[in-house]
XYZ file of C-alpha atoms in Angstrom:
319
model
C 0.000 0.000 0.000
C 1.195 3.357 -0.677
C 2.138 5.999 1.875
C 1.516 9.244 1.368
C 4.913 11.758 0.545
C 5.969 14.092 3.676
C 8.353 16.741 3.684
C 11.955 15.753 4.718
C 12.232 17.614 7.564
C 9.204 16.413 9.143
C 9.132 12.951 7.600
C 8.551 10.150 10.123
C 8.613 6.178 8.430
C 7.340 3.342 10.161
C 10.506 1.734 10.426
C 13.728 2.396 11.956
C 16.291 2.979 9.016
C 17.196 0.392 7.113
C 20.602 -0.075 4.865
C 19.025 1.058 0.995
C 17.235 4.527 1.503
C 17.537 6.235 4.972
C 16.509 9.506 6.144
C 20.115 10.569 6.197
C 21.006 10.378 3.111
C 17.686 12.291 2.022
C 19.247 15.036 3.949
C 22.234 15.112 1.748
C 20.268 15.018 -1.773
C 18.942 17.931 -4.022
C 16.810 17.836 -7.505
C 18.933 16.995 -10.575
C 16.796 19.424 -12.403
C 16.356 22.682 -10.380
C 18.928 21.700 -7.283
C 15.978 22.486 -5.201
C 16.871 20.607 -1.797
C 13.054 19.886 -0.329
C 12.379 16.557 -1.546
C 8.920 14.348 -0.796
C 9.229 10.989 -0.118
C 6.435 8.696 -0.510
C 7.105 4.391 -0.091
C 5.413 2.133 -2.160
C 7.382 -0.903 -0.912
C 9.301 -1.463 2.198
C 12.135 -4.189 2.562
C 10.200 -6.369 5.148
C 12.904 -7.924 7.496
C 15.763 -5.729 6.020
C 13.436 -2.438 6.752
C 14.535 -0.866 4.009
C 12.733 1.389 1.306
C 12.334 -1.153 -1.731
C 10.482 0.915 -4.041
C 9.209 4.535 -3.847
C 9.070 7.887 -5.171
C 11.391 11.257 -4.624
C 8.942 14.694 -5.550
C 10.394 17.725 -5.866
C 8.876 20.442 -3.802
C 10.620 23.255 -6.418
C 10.187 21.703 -9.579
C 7.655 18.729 -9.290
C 9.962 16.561 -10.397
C 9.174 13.045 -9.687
C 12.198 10.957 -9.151
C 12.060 6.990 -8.935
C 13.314 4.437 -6.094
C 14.244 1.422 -8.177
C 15.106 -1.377 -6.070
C 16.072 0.645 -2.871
C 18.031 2.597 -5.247
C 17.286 6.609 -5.842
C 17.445 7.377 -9.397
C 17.848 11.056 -9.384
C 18.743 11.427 -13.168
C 17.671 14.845 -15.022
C 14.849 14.869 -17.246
C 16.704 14.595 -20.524
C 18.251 10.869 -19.306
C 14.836 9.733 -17.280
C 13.356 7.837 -20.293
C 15.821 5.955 -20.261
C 14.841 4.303 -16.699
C 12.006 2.976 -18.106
C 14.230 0.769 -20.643
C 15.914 -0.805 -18.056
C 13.545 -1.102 -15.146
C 10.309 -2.082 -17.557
C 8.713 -4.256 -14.532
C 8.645 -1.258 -11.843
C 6.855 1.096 -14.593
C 4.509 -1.100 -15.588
C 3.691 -0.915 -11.776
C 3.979 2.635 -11.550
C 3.460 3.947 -15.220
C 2.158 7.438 -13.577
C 6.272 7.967 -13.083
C 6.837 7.003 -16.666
C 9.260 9.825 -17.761
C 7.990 12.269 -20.614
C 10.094 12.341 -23.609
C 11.574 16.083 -23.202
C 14.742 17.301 -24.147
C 17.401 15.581 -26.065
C 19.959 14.235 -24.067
C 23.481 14.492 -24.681
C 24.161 11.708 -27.132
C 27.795 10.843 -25.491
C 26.241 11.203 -22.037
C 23.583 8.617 -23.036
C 25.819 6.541 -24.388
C 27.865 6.414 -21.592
C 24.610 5.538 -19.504
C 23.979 2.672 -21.579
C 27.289 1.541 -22.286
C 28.699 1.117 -18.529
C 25.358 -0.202 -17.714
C 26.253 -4.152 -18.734
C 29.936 -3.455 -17.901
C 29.860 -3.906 -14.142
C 29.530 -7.079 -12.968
C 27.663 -9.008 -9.233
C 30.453 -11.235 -8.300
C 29.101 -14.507 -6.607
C 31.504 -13.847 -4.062
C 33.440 -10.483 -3.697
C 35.693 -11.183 -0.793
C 38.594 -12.848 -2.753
C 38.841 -9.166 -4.643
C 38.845 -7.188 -1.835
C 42.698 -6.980 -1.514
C 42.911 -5.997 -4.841
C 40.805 -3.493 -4.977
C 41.940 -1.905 -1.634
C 45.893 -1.581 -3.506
C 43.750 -0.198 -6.332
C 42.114 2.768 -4.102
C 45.093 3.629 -2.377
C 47.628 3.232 -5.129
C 45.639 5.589 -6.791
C 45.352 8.702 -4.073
C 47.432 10.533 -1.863
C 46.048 10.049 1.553
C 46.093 6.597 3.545
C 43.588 4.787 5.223
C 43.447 6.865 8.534
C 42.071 10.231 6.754
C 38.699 8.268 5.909
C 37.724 7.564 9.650
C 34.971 9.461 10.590
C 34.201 11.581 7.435
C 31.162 12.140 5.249
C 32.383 11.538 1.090
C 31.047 10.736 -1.873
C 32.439 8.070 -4.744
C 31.388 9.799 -8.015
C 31.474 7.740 -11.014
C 31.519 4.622 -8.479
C 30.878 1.803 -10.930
C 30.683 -1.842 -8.950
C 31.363 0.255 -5.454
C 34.796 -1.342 -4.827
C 36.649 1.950 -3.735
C 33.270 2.736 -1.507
C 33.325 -0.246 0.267
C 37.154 0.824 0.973
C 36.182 3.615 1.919
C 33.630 2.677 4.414
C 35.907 -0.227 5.636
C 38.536 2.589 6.802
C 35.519 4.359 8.882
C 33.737 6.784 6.531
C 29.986 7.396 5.623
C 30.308 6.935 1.535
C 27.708 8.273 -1.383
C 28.344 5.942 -3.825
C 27.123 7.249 -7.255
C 26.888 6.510 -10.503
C 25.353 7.461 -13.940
C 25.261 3.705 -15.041
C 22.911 0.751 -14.025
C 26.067 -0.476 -12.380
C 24.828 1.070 -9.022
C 23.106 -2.133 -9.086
C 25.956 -4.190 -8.881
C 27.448 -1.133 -5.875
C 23.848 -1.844 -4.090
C 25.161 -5.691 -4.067
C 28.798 -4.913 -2.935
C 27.384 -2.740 -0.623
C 24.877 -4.510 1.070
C 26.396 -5.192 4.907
C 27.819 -1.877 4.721
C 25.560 0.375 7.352
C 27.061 3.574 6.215
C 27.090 3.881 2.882
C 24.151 4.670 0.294
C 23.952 4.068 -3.391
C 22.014 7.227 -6.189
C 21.747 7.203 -9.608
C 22.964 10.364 -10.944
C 24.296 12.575 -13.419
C 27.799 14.362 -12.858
C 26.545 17.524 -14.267
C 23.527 17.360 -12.667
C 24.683 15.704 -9.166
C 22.226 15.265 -7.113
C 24.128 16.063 -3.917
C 23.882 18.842 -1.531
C 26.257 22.007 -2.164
C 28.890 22.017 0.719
C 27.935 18.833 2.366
C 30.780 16.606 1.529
C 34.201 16.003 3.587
C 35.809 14.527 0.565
C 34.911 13.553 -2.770
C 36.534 10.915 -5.195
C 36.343 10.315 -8.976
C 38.947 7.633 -10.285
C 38.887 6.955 -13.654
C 35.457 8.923 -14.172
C 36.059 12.385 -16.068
C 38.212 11.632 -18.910
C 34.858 9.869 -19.904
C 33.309 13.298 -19.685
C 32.381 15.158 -22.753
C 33.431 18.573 -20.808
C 35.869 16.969 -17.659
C 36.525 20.825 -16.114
C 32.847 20.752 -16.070
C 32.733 17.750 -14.207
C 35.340 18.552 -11.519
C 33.287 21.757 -10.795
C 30.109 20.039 -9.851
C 32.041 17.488 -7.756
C 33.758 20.354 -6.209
C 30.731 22.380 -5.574
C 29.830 19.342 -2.735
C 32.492 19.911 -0.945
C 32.313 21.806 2.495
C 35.381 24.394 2.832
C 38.323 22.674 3.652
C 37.248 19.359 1.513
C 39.443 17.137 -0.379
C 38.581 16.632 -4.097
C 40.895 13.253 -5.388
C 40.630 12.973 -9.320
C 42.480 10.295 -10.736
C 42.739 9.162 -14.762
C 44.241 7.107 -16.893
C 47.203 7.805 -18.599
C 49.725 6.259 -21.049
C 53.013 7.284 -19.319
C 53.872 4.376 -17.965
C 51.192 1.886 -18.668
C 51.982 -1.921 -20.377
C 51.837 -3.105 -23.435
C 49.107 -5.658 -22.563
C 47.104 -3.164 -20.686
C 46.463 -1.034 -23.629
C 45.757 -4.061 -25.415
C 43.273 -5.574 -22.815
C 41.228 -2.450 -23.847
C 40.408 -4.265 -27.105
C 39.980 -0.794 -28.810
C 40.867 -2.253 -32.227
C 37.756 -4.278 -32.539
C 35.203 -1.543 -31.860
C 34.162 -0.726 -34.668
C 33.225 -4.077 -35.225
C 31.667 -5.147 -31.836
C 29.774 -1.897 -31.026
C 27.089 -2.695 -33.924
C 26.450 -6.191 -32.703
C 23.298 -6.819 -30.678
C 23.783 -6.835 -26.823
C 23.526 -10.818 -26.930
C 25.752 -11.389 -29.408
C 28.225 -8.702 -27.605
C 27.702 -10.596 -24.244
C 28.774 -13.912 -25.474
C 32.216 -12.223 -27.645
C 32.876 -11.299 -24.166
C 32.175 -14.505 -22.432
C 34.328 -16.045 -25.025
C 37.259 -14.084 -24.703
C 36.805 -14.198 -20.931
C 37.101 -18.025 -20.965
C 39.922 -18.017 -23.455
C 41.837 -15.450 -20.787
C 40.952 -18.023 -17.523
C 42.149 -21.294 -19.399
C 45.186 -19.685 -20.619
C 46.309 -17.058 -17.994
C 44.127 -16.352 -14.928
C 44.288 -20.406 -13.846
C 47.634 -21.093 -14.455
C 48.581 -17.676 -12.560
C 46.193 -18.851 -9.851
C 48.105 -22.490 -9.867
C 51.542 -20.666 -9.859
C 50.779 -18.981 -6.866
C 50.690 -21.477 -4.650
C 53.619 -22.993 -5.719
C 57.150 -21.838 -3.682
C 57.898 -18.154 -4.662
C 55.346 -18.668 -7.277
C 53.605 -15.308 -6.506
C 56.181 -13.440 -7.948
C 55.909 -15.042 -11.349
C 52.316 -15.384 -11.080
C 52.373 -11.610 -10.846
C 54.175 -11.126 -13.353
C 52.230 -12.136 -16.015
C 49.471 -10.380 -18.102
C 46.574 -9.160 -16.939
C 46.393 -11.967 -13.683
């Protein structure tokens, strides 16, 4: 049954929090088309046991804009790249098709693109915790602070794909916004699901749906060169930040990167793979996935174990 929507500031839910959409991190959210910062909430579903918000809606007190809670997931996107919710969450707008986005404005065809593309990239590991290492050397080989400046902070992972970095971040003590334009925040909601402090949107970089001033820190690894305007980008991140914050922007860059890396990038076959139908793209990739494990990722994980095997298992490409 549907609740009725109640201002944020004097909103009071039948439940006591809950790990998808809590009252906090309402209070750090704005509209991604007006920035107006009074949002309504209304619940359509709850999470039962996990007394969470499962599916809902987001109004705009400014604007009117009504803004979507996939899954326990906000998707705060601006009107131009709403449509394109209802391609990949058919099921909850067939529930709901009075939040069926209006076709409006064009969106930027790169930005779309980008939506759609990083969409089937990310991908729900059965079981994350082997990775974990790895991606903890990834996050802090690729900023200049250390674990201990996390602890107790408020920050925001923009651009945060599968949430890896986030859950770093939380595991060293901070409250984490993880956010990203792709349907990969599904995949952060998953990776992110025993952490009590950290919150998944939907959003657009140039739109961001996060407060002005209300961030400690802010990262963006390997986000903005992806940008059609990347100074563009960095402003809006930077606009979140309270006075004092720390912005960390990292790219990619040639200088110093392998030969295989470049080449694991597959650039060269494109043009031919990016007309295929998603299927046909899915099982290429499944292919060359398998082709990698039999041939490198196995025999790396086999050399490992073997007396100073690690250092030859490392060694090799792309294990």
């Amino acid at each position: 049954m549907r609740r009725a929507g109640r201002s944020l500031g004097r909103v009071r839910l039948p439940w006591k929090g809950g790990r998808l959409v809590k009252i906090r991190l309402l209070e750090l959210l704005r509209c991604p088309d007006c920035a107006h910062e009074r949002l309504e909430l209304a619940v359509f579903a709850s999470g039962g046991d996990r007394v969470s918000v499962h599916q809902g809606e987001l109004r705009c007190s400014g604007c009117g804009a009504r803004l979507p809670i996939i899954a326990g997931i906000p998707r705060l996107l601006p009107a131009a790249l709403r449509p394109y919710l209802a391609t990949l969450h058919p099921e909850f707008f067939a529930q709901h098709p009075e939040l069926v986005p209006p076709a409006g404005t064009a969106a930027d065809q790169v930005v779309a693109r980008t939506l759609l593309g990083f969409s089937f990239q990310h991908v729900r590991l059965a079981d994350p915790a082997p990775e974990r290492d790895r991606w903890r050397q990834n996050l802090l080989e690729s900023i200049p602070v250390g674990p201990e400046f996390f602890r107790g902070r408020l920050g925001a992972d923009v651009g945060c794909g599968a949430g890896r970095h986030a859950w770093w971040a939380h595991e060293f003590g901070a409250e984490v916004v993880a956010l990203d334009l792709s349907a990969g925040v599904d995949v952060a909601q998953a990776t992110l699901a025993d952490c009590p402090r950290a919150h998944v949107v939907q959003g657009d970089i140039y739109h961001l749906p996060l407060r002005l001033r209300s961030l400690d820190f802010a990262l963006s690894l390997g986000v903005v060169h992806h940008l059609p305007d990347p100074a563009t980008g960095i402003a809006r991140i930077a606009a979140s930040l309270r006075p004092g914050g720390r912005l960390v922007v990292w790219v990619y860059g040639l200088e110093g990167m392998r030969w295989w890396y470049r080449l694991s990038h597959l650039t060269p076959l494109r043009p031919v793979t990016r007309p295929l139908p998603r299927r046909a793209q899915h099982a290429l990739s499944v292919a060359i996935a398998a082709a990698l494990e039999l041939t490198l990722w196995a025999p790396a994980r086999a050399a490992s174990r073997l007396p100073g095997g690690a250092r030859l298992a490392a060694r090799l490409p792309l294990s």
